[in-house]
Tab-separated table of C-alpha atoms and ligand atoms in Angstrom:
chain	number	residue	atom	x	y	z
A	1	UNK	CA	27.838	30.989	-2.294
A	2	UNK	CA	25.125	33.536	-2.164
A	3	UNK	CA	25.405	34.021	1.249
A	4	UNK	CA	28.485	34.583	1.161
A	5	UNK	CA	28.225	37.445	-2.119
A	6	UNK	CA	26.011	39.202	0.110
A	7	UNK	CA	28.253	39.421	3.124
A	8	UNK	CA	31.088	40.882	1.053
A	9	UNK	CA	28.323	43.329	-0.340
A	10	UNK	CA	27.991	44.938	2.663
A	11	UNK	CA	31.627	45.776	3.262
A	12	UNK	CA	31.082	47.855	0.524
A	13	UNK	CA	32.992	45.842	-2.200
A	14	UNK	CA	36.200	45.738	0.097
A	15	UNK	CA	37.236	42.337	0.754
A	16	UNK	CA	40.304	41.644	3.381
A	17	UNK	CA	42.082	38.334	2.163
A	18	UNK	CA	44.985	36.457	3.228
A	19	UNK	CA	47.625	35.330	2.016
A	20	UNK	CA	49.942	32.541	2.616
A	21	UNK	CA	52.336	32.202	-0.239
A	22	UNK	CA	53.445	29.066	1.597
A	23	UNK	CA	56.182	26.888	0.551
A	24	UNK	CA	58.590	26.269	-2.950
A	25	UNK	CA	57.769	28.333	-5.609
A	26	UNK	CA	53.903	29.168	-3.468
A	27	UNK	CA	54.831	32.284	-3.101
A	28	UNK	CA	56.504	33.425	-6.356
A	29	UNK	CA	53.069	32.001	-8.198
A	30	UNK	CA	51.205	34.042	-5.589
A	31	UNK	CA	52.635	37.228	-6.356
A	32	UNK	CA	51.608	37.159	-9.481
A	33	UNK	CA	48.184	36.134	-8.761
A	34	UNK	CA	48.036	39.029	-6.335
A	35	UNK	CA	49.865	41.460	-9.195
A	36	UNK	CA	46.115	40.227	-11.429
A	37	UNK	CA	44.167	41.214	-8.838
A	38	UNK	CA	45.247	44.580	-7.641
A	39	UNK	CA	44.881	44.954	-11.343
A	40	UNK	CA	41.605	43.774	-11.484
A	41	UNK	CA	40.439	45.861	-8.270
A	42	UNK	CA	41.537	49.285	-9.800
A	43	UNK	CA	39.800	48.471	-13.282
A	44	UNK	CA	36.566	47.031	-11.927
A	45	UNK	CA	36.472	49.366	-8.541
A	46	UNK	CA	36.776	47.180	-5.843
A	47	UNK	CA	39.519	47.179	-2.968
A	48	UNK	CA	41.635	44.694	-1.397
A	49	UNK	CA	43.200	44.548	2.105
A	50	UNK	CA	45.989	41.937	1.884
A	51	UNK	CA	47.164	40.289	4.957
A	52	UNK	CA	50.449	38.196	4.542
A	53	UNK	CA	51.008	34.964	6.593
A	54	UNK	CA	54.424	33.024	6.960
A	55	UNK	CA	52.712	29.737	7.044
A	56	UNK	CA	55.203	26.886	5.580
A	57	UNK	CA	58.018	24.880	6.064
A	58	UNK	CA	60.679	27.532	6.347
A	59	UNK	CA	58.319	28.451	9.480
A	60	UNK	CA	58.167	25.278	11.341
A	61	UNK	CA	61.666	24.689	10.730
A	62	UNK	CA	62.434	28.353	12.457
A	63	UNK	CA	60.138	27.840	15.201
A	64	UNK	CA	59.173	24.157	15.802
A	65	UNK	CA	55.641	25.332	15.677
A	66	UNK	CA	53.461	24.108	11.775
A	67	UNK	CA	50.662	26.830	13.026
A	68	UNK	CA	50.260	29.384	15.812
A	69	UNK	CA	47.347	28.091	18.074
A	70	UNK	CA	44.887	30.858	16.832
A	71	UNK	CA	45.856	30.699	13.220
A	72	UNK	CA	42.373	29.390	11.722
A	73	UNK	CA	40.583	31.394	14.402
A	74	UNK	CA	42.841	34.237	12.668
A	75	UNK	CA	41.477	33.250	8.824
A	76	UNK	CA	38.359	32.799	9.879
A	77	UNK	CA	38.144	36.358	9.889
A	78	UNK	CA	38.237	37.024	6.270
A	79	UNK	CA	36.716	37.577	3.321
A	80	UNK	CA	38.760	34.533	1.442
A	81	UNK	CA	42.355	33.142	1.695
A	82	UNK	CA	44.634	32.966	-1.327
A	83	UNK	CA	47.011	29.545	-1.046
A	84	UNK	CA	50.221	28.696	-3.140
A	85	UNK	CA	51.557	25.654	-2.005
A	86	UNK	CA	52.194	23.535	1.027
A	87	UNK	CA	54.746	20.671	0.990
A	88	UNK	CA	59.086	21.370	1.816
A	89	UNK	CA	61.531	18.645	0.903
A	90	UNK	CA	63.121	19.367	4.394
A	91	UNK	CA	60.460	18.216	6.433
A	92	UNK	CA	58.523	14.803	6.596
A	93	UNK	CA	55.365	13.899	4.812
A	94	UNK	CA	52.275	14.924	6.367
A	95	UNK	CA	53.721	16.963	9.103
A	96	UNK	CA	52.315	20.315	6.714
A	97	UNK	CA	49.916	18.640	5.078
A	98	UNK	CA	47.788	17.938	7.771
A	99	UNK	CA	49.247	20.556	10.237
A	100	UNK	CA	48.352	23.793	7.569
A	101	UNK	CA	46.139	22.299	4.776
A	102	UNK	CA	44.226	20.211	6.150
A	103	UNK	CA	44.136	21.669	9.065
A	104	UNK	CA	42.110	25.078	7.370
A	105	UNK	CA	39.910	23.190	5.189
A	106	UNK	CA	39.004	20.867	8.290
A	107	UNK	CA	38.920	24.066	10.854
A	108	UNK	CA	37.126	26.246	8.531
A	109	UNK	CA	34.702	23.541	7.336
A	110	UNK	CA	35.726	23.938	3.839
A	111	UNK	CA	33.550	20.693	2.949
A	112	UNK	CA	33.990	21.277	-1.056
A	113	UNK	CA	36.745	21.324	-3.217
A	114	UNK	CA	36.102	22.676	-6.381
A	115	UNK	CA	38.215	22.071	-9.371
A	116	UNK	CA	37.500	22.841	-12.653
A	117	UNK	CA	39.231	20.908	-15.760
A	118	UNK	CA	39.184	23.219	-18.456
A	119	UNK	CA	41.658	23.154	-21.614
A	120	UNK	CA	41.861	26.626	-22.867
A	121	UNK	CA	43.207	27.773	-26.319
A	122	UNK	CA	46.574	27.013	-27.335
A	123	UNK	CA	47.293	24.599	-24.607
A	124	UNK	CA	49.330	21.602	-25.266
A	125	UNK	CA	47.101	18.575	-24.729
A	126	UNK	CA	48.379	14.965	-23.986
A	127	UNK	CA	44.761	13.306	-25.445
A	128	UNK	CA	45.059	12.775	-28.736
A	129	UNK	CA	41.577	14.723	-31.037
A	130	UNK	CA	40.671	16.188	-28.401
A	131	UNK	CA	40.723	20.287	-28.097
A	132	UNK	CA	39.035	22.954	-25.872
A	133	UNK	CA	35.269	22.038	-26.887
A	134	UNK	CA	36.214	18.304	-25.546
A	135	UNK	CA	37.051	19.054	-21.825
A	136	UNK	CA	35.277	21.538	-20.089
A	137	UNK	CA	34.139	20.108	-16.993
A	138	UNK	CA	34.425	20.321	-13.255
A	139	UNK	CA	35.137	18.001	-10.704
A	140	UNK	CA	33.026	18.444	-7.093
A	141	UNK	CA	35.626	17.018	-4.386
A	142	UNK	CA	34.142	16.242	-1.470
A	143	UNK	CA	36.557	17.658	1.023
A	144	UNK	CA	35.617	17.079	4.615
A	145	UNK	CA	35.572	13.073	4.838
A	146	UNK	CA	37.052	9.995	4.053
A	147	UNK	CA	40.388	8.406	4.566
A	148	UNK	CA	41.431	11.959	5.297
A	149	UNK	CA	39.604	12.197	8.899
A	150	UNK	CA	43.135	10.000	10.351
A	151	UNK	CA	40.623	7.760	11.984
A	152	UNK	CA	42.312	4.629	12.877
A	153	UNK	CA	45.591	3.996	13.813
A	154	UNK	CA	48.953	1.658	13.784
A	155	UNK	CA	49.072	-0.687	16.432
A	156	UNK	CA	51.959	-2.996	17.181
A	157	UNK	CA	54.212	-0.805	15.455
A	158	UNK	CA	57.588	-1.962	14.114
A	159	UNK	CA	56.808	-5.412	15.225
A	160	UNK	CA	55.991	-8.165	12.776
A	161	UNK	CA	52.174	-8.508	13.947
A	162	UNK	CA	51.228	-4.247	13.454
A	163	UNK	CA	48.771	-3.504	12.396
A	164	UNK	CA	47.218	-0.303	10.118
A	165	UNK	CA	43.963	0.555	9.647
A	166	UNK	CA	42.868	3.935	8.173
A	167	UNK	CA	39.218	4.159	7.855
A	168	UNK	CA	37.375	6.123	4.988
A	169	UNK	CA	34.264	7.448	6.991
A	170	UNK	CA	31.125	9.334	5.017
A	171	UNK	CA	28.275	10.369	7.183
A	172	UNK	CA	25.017	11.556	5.348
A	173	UNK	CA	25.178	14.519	6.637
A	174	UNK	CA	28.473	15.186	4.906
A	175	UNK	CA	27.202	13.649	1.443
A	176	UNK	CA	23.961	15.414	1.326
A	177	UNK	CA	26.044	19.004	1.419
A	178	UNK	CA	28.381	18.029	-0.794
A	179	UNK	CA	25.461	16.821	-3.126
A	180	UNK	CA	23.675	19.838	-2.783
A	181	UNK	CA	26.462	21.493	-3.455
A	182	UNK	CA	26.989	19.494	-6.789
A	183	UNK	CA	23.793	19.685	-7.836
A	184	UNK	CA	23.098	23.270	-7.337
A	185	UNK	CA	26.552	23.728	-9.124
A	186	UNK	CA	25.064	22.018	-12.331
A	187	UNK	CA	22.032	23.661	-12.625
A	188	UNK	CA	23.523	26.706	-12.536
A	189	UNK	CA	26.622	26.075	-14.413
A	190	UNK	CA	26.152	22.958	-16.562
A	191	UNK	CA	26.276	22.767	-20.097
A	192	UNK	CA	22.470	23.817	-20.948
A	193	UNK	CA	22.777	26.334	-17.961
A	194	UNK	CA	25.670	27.872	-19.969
A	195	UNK	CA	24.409	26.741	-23.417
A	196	UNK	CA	27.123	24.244	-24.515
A	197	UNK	CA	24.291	21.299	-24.137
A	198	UNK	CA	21.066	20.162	-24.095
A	199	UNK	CA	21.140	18.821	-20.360
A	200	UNK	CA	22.758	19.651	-17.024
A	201	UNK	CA	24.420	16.553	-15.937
A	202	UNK	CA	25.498	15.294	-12.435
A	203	UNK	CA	27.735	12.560	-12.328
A	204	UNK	CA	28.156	10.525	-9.541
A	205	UNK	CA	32.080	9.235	-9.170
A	206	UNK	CA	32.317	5.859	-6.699
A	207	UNK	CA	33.036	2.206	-6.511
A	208	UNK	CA	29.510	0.368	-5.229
A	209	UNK	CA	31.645	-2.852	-6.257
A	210	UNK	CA	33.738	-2.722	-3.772
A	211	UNK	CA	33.373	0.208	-1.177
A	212	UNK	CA	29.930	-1.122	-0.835
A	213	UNK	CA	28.670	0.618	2.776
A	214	UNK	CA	30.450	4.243	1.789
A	215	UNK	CA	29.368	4.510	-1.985
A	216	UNK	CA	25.837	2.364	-1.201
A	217	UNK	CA	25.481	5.688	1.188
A	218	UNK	CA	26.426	7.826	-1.364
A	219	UNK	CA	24.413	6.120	-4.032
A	220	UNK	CA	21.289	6.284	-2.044
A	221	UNK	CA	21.576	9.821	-1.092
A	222	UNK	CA	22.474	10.949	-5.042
A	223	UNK	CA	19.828	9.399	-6.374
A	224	UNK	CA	17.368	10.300	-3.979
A	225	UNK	CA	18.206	14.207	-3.986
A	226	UNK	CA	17.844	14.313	-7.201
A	227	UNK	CA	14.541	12.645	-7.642
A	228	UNK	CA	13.029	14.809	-4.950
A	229	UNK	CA	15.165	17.749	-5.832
A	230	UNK	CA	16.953	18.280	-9.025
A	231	UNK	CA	14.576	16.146	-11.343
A	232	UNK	CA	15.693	18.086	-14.337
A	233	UNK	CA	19.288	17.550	-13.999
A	234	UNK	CA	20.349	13.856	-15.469
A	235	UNK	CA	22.439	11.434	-13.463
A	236	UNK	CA	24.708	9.661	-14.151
A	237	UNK	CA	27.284	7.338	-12.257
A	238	UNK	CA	30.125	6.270	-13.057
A	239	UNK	CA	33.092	3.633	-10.951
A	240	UNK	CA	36.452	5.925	-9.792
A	241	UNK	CA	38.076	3.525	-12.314
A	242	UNK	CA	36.055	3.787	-15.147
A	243	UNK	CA	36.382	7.669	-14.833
A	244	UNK	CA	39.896	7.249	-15.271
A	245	UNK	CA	39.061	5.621	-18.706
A	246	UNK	CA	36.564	8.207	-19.503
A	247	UNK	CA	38.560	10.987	-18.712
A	248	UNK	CA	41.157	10.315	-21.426
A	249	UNK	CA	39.030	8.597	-24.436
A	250	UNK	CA	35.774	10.267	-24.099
A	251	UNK	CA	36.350	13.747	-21.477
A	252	UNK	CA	33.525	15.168	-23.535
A	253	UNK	CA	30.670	13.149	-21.869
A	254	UNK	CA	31.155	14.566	-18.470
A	255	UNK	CA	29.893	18.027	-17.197
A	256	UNK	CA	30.187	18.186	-13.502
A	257	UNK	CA	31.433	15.111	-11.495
A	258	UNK	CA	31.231	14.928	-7.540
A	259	UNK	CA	32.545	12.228	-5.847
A	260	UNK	CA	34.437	11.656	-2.405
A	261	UNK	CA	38.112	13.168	-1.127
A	262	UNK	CA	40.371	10.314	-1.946
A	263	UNK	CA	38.796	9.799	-5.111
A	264	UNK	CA	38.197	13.229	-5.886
A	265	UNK	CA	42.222	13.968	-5.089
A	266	UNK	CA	43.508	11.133	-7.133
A	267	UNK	CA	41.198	11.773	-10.959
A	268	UNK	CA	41.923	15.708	-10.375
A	269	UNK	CA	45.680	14.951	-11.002
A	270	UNK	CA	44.345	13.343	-13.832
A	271	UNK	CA	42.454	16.096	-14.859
A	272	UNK	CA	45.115	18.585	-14.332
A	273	UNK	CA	47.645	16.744	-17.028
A	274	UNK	CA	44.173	16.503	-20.137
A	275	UNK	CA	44.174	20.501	-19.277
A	276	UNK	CA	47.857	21.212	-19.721
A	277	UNK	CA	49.362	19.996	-16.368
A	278	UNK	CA	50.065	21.609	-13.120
A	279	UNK	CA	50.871	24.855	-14.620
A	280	UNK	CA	46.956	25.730	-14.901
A	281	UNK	CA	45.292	23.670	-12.452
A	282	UNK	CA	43.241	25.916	-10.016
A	283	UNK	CA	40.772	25.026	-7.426
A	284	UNK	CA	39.171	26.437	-4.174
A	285	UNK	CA	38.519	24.736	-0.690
A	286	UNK	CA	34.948	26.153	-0.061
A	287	UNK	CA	32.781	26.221	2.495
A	288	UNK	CA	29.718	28.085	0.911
A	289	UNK	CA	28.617	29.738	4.695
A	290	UNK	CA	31.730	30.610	5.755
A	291	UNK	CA	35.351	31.523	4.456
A	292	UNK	CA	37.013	29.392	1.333
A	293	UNK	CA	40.633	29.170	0.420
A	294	UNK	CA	41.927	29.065	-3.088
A	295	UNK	CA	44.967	27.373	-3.937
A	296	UNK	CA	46.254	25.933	-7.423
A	297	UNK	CA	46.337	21.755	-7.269
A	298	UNK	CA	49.988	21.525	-8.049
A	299	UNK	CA	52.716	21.305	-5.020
A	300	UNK	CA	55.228	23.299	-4.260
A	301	UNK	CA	57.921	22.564	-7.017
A	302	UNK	CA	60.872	22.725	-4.712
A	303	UNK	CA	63.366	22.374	-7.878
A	304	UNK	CA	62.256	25.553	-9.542
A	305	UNK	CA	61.971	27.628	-6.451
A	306	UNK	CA	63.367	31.033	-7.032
A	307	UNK	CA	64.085	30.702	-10.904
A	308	UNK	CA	61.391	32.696	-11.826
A	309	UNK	CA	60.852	30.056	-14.543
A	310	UNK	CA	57.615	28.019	-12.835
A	311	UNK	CA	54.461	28.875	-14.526
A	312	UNK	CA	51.778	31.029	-12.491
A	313	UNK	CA	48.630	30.533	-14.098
A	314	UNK	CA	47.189	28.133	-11.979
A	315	UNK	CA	47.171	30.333	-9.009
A	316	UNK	CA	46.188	33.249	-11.433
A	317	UNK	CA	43.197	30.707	-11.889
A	318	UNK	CA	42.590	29.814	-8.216
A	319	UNK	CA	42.615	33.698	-7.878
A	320	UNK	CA	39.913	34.045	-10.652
A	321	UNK	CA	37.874	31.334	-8.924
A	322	UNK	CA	37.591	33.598	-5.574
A	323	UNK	CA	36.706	36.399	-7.509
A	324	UNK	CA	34.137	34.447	-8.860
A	325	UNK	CA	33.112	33.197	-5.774
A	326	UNK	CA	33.313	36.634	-4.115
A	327	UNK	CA	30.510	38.040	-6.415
A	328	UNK	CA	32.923	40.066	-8.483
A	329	UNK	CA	31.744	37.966	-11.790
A	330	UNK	CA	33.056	40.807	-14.471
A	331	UNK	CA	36.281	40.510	-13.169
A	332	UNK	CA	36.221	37.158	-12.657
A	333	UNK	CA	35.535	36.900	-17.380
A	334	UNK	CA	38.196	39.540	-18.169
A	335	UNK	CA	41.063	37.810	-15.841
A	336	UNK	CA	39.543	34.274	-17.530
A	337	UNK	CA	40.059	35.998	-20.785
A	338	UNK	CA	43.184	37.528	-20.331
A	339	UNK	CA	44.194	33.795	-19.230
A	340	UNK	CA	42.648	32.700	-22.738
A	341	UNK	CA	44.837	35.412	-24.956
A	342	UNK	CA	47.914	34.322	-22.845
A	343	UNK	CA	47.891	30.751	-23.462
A	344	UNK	CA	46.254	30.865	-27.003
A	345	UNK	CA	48.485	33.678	-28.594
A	346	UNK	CA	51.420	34.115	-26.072
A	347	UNK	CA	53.098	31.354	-24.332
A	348	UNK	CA	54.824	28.518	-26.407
A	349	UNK	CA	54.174	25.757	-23.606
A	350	UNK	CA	52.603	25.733	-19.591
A	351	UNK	CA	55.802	23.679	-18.450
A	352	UNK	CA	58.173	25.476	-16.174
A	353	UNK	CA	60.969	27.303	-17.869
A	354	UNK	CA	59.223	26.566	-21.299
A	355	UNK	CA	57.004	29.566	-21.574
A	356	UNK	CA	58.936	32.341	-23.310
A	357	UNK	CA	58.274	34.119	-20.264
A	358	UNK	CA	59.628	34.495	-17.231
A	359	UNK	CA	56.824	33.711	-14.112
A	360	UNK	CA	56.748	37.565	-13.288
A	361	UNK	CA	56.010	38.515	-17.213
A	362	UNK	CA	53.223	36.116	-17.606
A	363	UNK	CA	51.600	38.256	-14.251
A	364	UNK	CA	52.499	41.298	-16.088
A	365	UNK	CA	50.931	39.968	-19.377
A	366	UNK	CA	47.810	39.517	-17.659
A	367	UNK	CA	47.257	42.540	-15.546
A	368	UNK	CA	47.897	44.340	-18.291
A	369	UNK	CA	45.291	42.467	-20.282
A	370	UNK	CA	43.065	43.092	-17.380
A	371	UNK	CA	43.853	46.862	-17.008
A	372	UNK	CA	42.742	47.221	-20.859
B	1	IPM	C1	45.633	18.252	-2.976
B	1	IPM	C2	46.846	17.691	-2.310
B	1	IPM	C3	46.522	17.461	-0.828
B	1	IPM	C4	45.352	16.487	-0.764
B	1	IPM	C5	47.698	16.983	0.013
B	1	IPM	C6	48.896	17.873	-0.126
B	1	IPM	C7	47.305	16.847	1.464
B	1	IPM	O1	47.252	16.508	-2.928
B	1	IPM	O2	45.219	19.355	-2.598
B	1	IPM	O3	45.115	17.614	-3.890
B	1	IPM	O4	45.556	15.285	-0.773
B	1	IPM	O5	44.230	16.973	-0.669
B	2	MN	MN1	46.136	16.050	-4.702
């Protein structure tokens, strides 16, 4: 991430992001999240160059074609994306999934996903006792590996002897970044880093039961990092399953988790509903040398599209993140703030339709809460 600060530096505090409002309601949310930060630019003096993109499913339905051939060679050349969603009703799974999504965090070697579960003020929780000073942690995907490489393969298709196989690959040199990652991430952010504990704690998320050659690798490589590395930051681990458990009785224990894609994809969800659901889920696909994408974890809500009912504080959130992760940290607080008065003295629920406001009013709530 600091690399990365000081490359924006020296573009004089412009930064030139794009934007692919993508499918559903992607772009409605993304509107507003680019309403916050044109806000934020003129109050903390920064500029933005916006570039849109069409990327979607109404695209590839137009043209055949899921991304031009130089698309990520195209991203690659800015400052940050900004994401909405991915995913149309119209056109098969996986076909934009892998041929947009996947195919920018795998082109641009976005190797982490980052998503924090925070439950702010006011927010609606499904745990029962359990408030804002409960969950507050964050959740260290690794996002380059796994089941998600497609190696492997169908084989005898359609006859009754086929055969899948879909192989969930890890190579140390993909677990030691994302460790790194994790572990720099918790001594700078954990809870004694930002004084809500006594200890910054790395948890390790796996299943050494069963996956014993990918989470044995990941084990080994945890354990040893931190010994040699990160002495002063405690370790725990914890099985994928267990976490599940955790997350809902006991979210309080945990401070940041890392653990691998599939995993990491599955407890978010998880995560997202014990922080008020979809509505305020944010995250960012980041690769800390080169160019991250930020994108709330929630799909593309094909039902709501075009109400102006679905809720955009998740990619108001995602939008914060980059901010964040873009060196503007003042701006990064007053949106995060702004968020906080919304939620804990304006909207009556996160659920689509169930605000009190309209999507377009909760962006104008908070740039104006910025702008103040
Ligand atoms: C997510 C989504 C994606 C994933 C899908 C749409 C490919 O579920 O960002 O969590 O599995 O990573
Ligand atoms: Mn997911």
């Amino acid at each position: 991430m600091a690399k990365k600060t000081a490359q924006a530096k020296k573009t004089a505090n412009t930064y030139n992001i794009a934007v692919i409002g993508g499918d559903g309601t992607g772009p409605e949310v993304t509107a507003e999240a680019v309403k916050v930060l044109k806000a934020a630019a003129d109050k903390f003096g920064f500029k933005v160059n916006l570039t849109d993109f069409d990327y979607g499913g109404e695209r590839y339905m137009r043209t055949g074609e899921v991304l031009p051939p130089k698309a990520t060679d195209e991203l690659r050349k800015f400052d940050a994306i900004l994401l909405g969603a991915i995913g149309h009703p119209d056109v098969a799974p996986g076909i934009l999934e892998k041929g947009i999504l996947l195919k920018i965090r795998f082109d641009l070697d976005q190797y982490i996903n980052l998503r924090p579960v925070k439950l702010y003020p006011g927010v609606e929780c499904p745990l029962k006792d359990k408030g804002p000073e409960h969950i507050n942690y964050v959740v260290v995907r690794e996002n380059s590996g796994d089941a998600y490489t497609g190696t492997g393969g169908i084989t005898m298709k359609g006859t009754p002897n086929e055969v899948a196989v879909q192989s969930a690959v890890y190579t140390r040199f993909q677990v030691d970044r994302c460790l790194k990652f994790a572990f720099e991430y918790a001594r700078k952010y954990g809870k004694k880093a930002t004084g809500r504990g006594t200890e910054n704690t790395l948890a390790l998320v796996g299943k050494t039961n069963v996956l014993t050659y990918i989470y044995d690798l990941w084990e080994r490589a945890f354990h040893e990092m931190g010994q040699r590395d990160y002495p002063e930051i405690r370790r725990d681990y914890y099985h994928v399953d267990a976490t599940c458990m955790w997350m809902v009785k006991n979210p309080e224990w945990f401070d940041v988790l890392v653990t691998g894609n599939m995993f990491g994809d599955i407890i978010t969800d998880l995560g997202a509903m014990t922080q008020g659901g979809m509505g305020i889920a944010a995250g960012g696909n980041i690769n800390p040398q080169g160019v991250s994408m930020f994108e709330p974890i929630g799909g593309s809500a094909p039902k709501y599209t075009g109400k102006g009912v679905i809720n955009p504080l998740a990619a108001i959130c995602s939008m914060q993140m980059m901010l964040q992760y873009l060196g503007e940290e003042k701006a990064a607080e007053k949106i995060e703030q702004a968020v906080m008065f919304a939620t804990g003295k304006k909207l009556k629920s996160l659920a689509a339709g169930k605000m009190g406001y309209s999507t377009s009013q909760v962006g104008d709530l908070i740039a104006e809460k910025v702008a103040e």
